[in-house]
Coordinates of C-alpha atoms and ligand atoms in Angstrom, one line a residue:
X1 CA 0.0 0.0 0.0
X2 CA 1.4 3.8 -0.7
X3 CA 0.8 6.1 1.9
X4 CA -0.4 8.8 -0.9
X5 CA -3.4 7.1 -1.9
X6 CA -3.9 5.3 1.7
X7 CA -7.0 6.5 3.9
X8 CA -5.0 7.3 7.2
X9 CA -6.8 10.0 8.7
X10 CA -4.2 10.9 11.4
X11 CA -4.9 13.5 14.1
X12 CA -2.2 15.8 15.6
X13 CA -4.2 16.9 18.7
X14 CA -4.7 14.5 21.2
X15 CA -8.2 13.9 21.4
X16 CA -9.3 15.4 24.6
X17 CA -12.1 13.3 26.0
X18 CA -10.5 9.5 25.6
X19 CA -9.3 8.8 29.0
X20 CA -6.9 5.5 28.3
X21 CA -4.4 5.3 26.3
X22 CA -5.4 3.3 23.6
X23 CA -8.5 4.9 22.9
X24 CA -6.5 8.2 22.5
X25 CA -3.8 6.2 20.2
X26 CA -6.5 4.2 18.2
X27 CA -8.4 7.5 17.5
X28 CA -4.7 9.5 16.8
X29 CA -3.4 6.8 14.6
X30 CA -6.9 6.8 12.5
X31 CA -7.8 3.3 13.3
X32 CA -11.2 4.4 14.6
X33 CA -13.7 7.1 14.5
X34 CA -17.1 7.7 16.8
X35 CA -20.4 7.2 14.8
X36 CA -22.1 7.7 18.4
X37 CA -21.8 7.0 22.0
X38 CA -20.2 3.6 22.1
X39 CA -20.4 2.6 18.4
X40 CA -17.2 3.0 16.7
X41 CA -16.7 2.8 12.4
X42 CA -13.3 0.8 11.7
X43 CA -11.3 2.9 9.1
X44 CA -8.6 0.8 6.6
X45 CA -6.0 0.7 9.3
X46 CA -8.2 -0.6 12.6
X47 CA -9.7 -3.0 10.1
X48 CA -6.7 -4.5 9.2
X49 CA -5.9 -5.3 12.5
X50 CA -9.7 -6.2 13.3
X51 CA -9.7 -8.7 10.8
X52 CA -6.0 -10.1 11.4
X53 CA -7.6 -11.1 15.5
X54 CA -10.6 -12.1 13.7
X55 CA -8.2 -14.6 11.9
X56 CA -6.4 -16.0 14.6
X57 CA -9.5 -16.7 16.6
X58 CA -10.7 -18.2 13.5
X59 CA -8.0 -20.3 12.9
X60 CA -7.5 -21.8 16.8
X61 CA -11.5 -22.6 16.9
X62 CA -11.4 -23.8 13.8
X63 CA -7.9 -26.2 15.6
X64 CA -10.0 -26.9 18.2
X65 CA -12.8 -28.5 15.7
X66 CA -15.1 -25.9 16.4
X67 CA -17.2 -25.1 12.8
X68 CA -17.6 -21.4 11.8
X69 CA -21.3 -20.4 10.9
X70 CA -23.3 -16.8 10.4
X71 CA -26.1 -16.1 12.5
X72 CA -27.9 -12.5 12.2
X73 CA -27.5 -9.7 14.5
X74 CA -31.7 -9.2 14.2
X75 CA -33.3 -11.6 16.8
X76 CA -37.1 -12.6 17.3
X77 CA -38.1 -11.4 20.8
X78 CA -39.9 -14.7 21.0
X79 CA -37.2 -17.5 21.4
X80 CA -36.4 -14.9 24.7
X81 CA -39.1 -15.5 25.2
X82 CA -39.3 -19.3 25.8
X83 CA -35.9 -19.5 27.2
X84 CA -37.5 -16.8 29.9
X85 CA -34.3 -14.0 29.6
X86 CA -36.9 -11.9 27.4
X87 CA -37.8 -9.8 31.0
X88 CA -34.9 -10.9 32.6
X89 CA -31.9 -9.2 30.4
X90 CA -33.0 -5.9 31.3
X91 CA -32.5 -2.1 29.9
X92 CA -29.1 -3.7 28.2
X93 CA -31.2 -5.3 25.4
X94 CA -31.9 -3.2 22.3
X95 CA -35.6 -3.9 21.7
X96 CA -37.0 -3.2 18.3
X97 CA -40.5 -3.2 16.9
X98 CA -40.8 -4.2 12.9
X99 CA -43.6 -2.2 11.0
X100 CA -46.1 -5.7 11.8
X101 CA -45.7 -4.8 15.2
X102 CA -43.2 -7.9 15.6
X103 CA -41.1 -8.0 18.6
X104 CA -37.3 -7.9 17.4
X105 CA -34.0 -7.4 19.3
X106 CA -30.0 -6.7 18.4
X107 CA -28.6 -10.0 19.3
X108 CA -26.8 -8.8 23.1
X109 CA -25.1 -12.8 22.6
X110 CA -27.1 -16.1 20.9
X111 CA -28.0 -18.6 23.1
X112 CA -31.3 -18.9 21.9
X113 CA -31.2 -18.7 18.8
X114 CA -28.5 -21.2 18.5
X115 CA -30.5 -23.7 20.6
X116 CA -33.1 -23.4 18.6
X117 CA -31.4 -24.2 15.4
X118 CA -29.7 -27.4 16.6
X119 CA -33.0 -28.6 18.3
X120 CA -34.4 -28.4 15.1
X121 CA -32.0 -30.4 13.5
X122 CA -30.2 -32.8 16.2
X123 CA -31.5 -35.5 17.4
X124 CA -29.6 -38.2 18.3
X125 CA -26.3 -38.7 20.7
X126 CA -24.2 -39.9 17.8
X127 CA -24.8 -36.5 16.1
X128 CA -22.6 -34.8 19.3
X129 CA -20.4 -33.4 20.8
X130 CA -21.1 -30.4 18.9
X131 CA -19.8 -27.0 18.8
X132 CA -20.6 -24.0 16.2
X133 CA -19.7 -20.6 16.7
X134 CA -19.3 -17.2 15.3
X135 CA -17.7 -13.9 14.9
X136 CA -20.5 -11.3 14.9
X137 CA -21.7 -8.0 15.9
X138 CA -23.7 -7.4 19.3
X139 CA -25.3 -4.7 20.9
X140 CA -25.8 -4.1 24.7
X141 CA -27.0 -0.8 25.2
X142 CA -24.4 -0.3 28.4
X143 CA -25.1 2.3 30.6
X144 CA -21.8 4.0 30.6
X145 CA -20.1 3.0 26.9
X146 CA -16.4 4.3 27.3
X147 CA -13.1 3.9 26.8
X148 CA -13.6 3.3 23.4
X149 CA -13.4 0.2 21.9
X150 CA -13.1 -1.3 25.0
X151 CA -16.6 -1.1 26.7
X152 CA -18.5 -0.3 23.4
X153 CA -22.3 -0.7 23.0
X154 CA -21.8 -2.3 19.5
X155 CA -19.1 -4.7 19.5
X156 CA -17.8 -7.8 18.2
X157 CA -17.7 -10.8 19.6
X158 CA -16.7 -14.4 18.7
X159 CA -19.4 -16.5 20.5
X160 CA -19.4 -20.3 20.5
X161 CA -21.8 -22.7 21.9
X162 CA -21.0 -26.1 22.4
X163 CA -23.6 -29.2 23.0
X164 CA -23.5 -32.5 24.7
X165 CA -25.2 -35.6 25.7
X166 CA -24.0 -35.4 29.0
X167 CA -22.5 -33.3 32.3
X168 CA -18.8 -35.2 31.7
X169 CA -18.9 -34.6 27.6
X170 CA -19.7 -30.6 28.3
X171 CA -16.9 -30.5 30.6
X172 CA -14.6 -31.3 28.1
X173 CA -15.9 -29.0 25.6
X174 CA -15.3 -26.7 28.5
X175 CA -11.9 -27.6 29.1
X176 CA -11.2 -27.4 25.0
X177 CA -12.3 -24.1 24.9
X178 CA -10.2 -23.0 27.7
X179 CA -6.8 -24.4 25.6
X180 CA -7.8 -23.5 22.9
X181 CA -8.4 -19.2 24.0
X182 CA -4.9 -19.8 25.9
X183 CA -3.5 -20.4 22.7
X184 CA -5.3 -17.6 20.6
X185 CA -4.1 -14.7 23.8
X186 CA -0.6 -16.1 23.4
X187 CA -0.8 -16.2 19.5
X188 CA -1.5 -12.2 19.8
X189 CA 1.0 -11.4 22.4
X190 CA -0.9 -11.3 25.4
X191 CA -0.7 -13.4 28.3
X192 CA -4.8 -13.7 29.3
X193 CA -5.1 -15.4 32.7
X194 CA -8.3 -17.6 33.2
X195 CA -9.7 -16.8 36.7
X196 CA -13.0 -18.2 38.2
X197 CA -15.7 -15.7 37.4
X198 CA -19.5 -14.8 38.2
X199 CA -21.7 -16.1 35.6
X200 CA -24.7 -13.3 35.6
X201 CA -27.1 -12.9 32.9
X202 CA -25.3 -16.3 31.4
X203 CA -26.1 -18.4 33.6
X204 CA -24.4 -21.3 35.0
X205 CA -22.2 -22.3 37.9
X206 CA -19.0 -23.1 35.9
X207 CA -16.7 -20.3 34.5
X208 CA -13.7 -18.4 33.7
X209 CA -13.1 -14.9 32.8
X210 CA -9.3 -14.2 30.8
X211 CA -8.1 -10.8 32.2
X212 CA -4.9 -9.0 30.7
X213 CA -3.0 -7.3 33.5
X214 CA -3.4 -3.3 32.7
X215 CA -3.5 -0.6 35.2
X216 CA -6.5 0.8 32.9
X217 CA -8.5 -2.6 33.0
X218 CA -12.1 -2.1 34.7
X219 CA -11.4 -5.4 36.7
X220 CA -9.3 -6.0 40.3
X221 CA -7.4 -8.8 40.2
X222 CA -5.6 -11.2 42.8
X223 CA -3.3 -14.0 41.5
X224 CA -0.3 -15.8 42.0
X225 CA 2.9 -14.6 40.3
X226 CA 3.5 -18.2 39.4
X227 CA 1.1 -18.1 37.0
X228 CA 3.0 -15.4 34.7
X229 CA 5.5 -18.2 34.2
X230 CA 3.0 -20.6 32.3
X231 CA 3.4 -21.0 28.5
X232 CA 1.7 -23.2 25.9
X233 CA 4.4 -22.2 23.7
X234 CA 5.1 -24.7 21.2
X235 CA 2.9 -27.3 23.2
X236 CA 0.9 -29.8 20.4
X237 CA -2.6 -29.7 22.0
X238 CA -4.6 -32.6 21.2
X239 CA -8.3 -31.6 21.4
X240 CA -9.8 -34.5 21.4
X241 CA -8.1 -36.4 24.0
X242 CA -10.1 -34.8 27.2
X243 CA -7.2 -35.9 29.6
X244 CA -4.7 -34.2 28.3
X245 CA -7.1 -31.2 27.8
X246 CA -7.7 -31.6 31.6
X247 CA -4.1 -31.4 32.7
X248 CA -3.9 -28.2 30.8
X249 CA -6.4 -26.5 32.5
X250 CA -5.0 -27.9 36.0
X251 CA -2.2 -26.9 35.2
X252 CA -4.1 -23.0 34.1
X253 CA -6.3 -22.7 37.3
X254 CA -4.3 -24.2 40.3
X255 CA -2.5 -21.0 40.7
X256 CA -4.7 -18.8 42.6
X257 CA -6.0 -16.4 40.6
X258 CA -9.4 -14.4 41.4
X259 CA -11.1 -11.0 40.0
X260 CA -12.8 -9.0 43.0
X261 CA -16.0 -10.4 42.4
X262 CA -14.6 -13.7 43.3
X263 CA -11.7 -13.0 45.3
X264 CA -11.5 -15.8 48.9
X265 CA -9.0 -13.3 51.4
X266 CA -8.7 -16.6 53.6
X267 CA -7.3 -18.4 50.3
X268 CA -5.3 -15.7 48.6
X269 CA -3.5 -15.3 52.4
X270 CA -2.2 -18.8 52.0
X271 CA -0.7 -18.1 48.8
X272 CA 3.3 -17.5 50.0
X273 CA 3.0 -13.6 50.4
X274 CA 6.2 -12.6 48.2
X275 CA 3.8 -14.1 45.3
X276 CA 0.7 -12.4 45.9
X277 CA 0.2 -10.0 43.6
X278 CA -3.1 -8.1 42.8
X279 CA -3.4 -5.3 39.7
X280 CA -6.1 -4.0 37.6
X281 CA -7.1 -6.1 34.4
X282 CA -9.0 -5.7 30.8
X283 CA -11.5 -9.1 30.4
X284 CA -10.8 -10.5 26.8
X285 CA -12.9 -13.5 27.4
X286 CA -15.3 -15.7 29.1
X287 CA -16.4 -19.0 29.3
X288 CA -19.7 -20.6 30.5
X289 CA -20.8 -24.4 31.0
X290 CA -24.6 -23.8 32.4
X291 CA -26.2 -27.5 31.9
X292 CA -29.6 -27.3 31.1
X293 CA -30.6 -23.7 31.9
X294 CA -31.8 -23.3 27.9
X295 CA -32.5 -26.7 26.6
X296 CA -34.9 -27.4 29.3
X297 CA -37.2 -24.1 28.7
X298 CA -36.5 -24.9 25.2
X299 CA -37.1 -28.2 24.8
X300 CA -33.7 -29.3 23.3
X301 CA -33.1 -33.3 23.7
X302 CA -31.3 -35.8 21.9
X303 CA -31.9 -39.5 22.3
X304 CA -29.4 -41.3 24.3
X305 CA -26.9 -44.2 24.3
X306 CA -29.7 -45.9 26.2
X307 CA -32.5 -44.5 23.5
X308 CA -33.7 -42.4 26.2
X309 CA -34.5 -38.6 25.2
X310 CA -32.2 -36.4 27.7
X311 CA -31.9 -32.6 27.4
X312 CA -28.9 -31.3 25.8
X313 CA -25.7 -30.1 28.0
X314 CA -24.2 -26.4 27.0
X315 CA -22.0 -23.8 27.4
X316 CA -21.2 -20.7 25.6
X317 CA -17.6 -19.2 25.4
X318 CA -16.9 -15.6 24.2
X319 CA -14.1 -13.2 23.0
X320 CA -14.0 -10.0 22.8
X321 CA -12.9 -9.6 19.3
X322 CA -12.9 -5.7 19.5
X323 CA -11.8 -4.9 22.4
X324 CA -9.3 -7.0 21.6
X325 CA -7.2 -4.7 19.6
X326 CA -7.6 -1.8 22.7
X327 CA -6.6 -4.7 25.0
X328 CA -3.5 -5.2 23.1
X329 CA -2.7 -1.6 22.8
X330 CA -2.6 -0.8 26.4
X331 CA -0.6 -4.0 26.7
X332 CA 2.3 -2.9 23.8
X333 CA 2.5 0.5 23.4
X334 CA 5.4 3.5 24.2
X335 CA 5.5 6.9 24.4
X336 CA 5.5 7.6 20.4
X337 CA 2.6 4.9 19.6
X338 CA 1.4 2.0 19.5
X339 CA 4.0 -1.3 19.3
X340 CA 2.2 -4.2 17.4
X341 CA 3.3 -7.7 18.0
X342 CA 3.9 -9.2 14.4
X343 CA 0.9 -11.7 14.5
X344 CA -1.7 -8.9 14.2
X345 CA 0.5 -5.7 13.0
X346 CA -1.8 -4.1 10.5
X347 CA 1.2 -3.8 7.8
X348 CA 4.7 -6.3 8.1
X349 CA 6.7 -3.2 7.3
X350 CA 7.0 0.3 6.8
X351 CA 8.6 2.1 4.3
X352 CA 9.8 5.3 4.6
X353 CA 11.7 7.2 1.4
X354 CA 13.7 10.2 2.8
X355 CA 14.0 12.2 -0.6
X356 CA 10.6 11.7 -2.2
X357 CA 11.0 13.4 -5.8
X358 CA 14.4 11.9 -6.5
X359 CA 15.2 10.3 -9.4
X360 CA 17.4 7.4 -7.5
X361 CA 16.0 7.1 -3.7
X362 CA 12.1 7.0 -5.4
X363 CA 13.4 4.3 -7.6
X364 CA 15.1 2.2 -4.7
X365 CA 11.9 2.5 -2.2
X366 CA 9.9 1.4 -5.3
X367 CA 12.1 -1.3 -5.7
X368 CA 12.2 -2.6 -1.8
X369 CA 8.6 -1.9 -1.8
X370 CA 8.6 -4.9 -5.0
X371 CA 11.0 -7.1 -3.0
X372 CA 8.4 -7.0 0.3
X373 CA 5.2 -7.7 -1.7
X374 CA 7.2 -10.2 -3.8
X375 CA 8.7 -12.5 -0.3
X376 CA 4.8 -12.7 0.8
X377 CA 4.9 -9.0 3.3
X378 CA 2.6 -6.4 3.5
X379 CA 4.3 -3.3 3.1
X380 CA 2.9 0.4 3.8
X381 CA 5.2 2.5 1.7
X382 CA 5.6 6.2 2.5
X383 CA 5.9 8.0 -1.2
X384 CA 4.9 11.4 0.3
X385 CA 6.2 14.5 0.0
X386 CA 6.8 15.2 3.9
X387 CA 9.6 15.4 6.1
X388 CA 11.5 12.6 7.4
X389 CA 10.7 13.8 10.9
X390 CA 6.9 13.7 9.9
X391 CA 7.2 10.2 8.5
X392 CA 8.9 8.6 11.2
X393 CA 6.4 10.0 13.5
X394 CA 3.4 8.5 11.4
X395 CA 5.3 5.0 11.6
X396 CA 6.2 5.2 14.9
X397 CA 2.9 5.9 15.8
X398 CA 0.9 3.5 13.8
X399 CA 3.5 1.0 14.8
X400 CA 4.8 -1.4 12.2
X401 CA 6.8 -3.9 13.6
X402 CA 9.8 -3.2 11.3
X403 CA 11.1 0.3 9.1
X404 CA 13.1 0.4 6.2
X405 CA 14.5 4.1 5.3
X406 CA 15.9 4.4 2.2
X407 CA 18.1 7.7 1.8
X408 CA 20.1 8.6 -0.8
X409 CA 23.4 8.5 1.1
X410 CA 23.0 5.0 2.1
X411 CA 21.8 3.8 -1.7
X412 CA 25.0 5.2 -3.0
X413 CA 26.7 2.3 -0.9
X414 CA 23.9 -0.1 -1.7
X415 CA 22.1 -0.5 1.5
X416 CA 19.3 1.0 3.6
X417 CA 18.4 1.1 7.2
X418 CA 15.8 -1.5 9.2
X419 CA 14.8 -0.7 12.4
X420 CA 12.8 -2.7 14.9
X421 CA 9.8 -0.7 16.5
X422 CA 10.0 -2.5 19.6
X423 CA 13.7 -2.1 20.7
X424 CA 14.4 0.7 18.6
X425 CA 17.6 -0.6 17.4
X426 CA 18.7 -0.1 13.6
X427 CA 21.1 -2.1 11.5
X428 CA 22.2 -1.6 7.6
X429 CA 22.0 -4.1 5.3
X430 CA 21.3 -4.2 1.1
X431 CA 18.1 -4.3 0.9
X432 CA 17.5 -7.9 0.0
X433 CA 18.4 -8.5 3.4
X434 CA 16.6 -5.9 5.1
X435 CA 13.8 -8.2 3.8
X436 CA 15.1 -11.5 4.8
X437 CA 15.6 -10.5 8.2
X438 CA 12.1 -9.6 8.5
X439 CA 11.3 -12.5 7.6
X440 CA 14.1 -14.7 10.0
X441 CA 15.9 -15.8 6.9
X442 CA 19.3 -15.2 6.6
X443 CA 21.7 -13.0 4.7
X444 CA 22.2 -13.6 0.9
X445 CA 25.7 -14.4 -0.1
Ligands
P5A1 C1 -20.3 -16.2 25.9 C2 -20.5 -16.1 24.4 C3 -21.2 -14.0 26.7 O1 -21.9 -13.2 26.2 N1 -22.5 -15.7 25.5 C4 -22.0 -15.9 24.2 C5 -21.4 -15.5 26.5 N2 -20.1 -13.7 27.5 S1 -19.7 -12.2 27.9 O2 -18.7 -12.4 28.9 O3 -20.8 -11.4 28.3 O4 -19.0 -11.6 26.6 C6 -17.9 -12.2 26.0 C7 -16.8 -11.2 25.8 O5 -17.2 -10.1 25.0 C8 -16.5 -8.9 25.4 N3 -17.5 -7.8 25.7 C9 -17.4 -6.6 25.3 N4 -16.5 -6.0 24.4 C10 -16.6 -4.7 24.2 N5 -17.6 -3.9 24.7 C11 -18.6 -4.4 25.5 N6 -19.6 -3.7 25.9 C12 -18.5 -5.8 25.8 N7 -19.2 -6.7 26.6 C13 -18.6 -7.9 26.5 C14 -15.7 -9.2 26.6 O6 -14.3 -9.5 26.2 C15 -16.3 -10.5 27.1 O7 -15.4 -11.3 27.8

């Protein structure tokens, strides 16, 4: 992409009334802009790096053997109707009346509605364990929307649901889910820490919350350090074999680790008091198992390995695909912009020509600009006719993990600068390498 036909609508000021700092950085860098209170539109450069968590979440559900599927934001009041949650959910439901008078509501999550389509077609035990899911828009009409992305009213969430014939099946779908979100938060650079959470208008008795430690985070926390330690890392997950699913997630929620809604003083005490740490936290995710709370209202049964009819065991297990990219701001960020890690960086590299207009440095940016496109990176390449000051505060800001400046003192001897965003450091190399060490190859001869 070149910068001088890119939408990058970057502000100067500081936007005055965003209060953390990557609402004031998403807004600055023109990832964002505010349609109304809480509802955000994504311009190019947030969406790239919307789409690139969408992605990973995709792909580690998809791992998992979870199967993507659409359902609409536009509900029929009447399946909340049967499952009772129609009074219950309150002023955070966006209730909507079509011109027959119909009863509609903006989907605040889809537990009905995805009960309703697997009762319909589900029947039998042999056709589970089951679990769809997708990535999708929601409204809660929150009463205080703030922070930008981060507590939005519309947002986007991946939801899953998963079914089962029985308590012990649903708690491995439980425990699959909680791998598999370890390994999406630690494919995006963040470590996430599952904690045992309240279940509100969800339901259940059976869940986890995944908090990222940030002093900006609308959670309190209390855990044990030794939980920072833990890492999936290279770790081959198999998700179908619920004991070693189960030894993950011992391993995951032995530690102590509690938000304030959960928090046991007597318990945390006995954690070994140079460990005991507590800190404020952003929640990335959830996770649910709640039985029968919507297949019995709703009449959702399979027939049994003994052919008798028994109601279907769920959960439902969220992430917080939007917030997402604020969470991972305020996690990686300095005091010139945002720091992407590479997995969801919303360009590879950025290209930065110091003498736009002449004949030689315009040709060599062009040409690196080729060589990144052509070894499989997305390059943002800046052809304008600004300052080298100026550009180097656009890229630092937006935060590409890697710069290349070409200048023409450094073509003359056939090589041009590449510097790392997060540690700042800046080698020379000819510009094949610049590209190869971006991508962990090695020199060329
Ligand atoms: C699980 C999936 C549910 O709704 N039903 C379907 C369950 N869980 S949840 O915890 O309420 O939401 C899941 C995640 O969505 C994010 N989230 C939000 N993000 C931005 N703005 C909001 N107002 C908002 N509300 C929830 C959180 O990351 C949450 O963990």
């Amino acid at each position: 992409m070149k910068m001088s036909r890119y939408f990058l609508p970057i502000l100067k000021e500081t936007p005055a009334d965003a209060q953390i700092v990557s609402h004031r950085l998403m807004l600055r860098a023109g990832m964002i802009r505010q349609a109304s209170a809480g509802i955000y539109s994504w311009l190019p450069l947030g969406y790239r790096v919307l789409r690139r968590i969408e992605q990973i979440v995709h792909e580690e559900q998809i791992r998992a053997g979870h199967h993507p599927m659409l359902m609409p934001t536009l509900q029929s009041a009447d399946l909340w109707r049967e499952s009772g949650r129609y009074d219950d959910y309150g002023e955070e439901m966006l209730r909507i009346t079509d011109r027959h008078g119909r009863d509609m509501l903006y989907g605040p999550t889809n537990e009905e509605l995805i009960t309703d389509i697997v009762r319909s077609s589900v029947h039998s035990y042999r056709d589970l364990p089951l679990t769809l899911y997708h990535v999708q828009w929601k409204f809660r009409d929150e009463i205080r929307p703030r922070f930008g992305v981060m507590r939005g009213r519309e947002f986007l969430m991946k939801d899953g649901y998963n079914f089962d014939v029985d308590h012990q099946s649903a708690i491995h779908s439980y425990n699959r889910h909680l791998v598999s979100y370890l390994k999406t938060y630690e494919r995006m650079g963040l470590k996430a820490i599952p904690m045992r959470a309240e279940t509100g208008p969800i339901g259940g008795d059976h869940s986890h919350e995944f908090l990222v430690l940030a002093d900006t985070g609308e959670s309190g926390v209390f855990f044990d350090r030794r939980i920072l330690d833990l890492n999936l890392g290279r770790r081959q997950v198999d998700y179908d074999d619920p004991d070693g699913c189960a030894r993950i997630v011992d391993e995951w929620t032995s530690p102590y680790a509690r938000t304030d809604e959960t928090h046991d003083a007597a318990q945390f005490d006995a954690v070994p008091e140079d460990r005991r740490m507590s800190s404020r936290a952003i929640e990335v995710g959830q996770i649910f198992y709640f039985g029968t709370k919507y297949s019995e209202p709703m009449n959702a049964t399979v027939v049994n390995a003994e052919g008798k009819q028994a109601f279907l065991h769920m959960g439902s297990h969220g992430i917080g695909v939007s917030r997402l990219a604020g969470a991972i701001i305020e996690a990686s960020h300095d005091e010139r912009g945002i720091v992407w890690p590479d997995s969801v960086a919303p360009f590879d590299v950025g290209i930065v020509n110091l003498r736009q207009g002449d004949g030689d440095t315009d040709a060599a940016s062009q040409r690196i600009y080729n060589l990144a496109m052509s070894a499989g990176l997305d390059p943002l390449y800046d052809d304008r006719n600004e300052r080298a000051g100026a550009k180097f505060a656009t890229m630092d800001l937006i935060g590409l993990p890697w710069r290349v400046t070409v200048g023409p003192k450094g073509i003359r001897r056939g090589v041009v600068e590449l510097t790392s965003r997060r540690t700042g450091e800046t080698i020379e190399l000819k510009p094949g390498d610049a590209i190869n060490h971006i991508k962990g190859l090695p020199n060329e001869e």
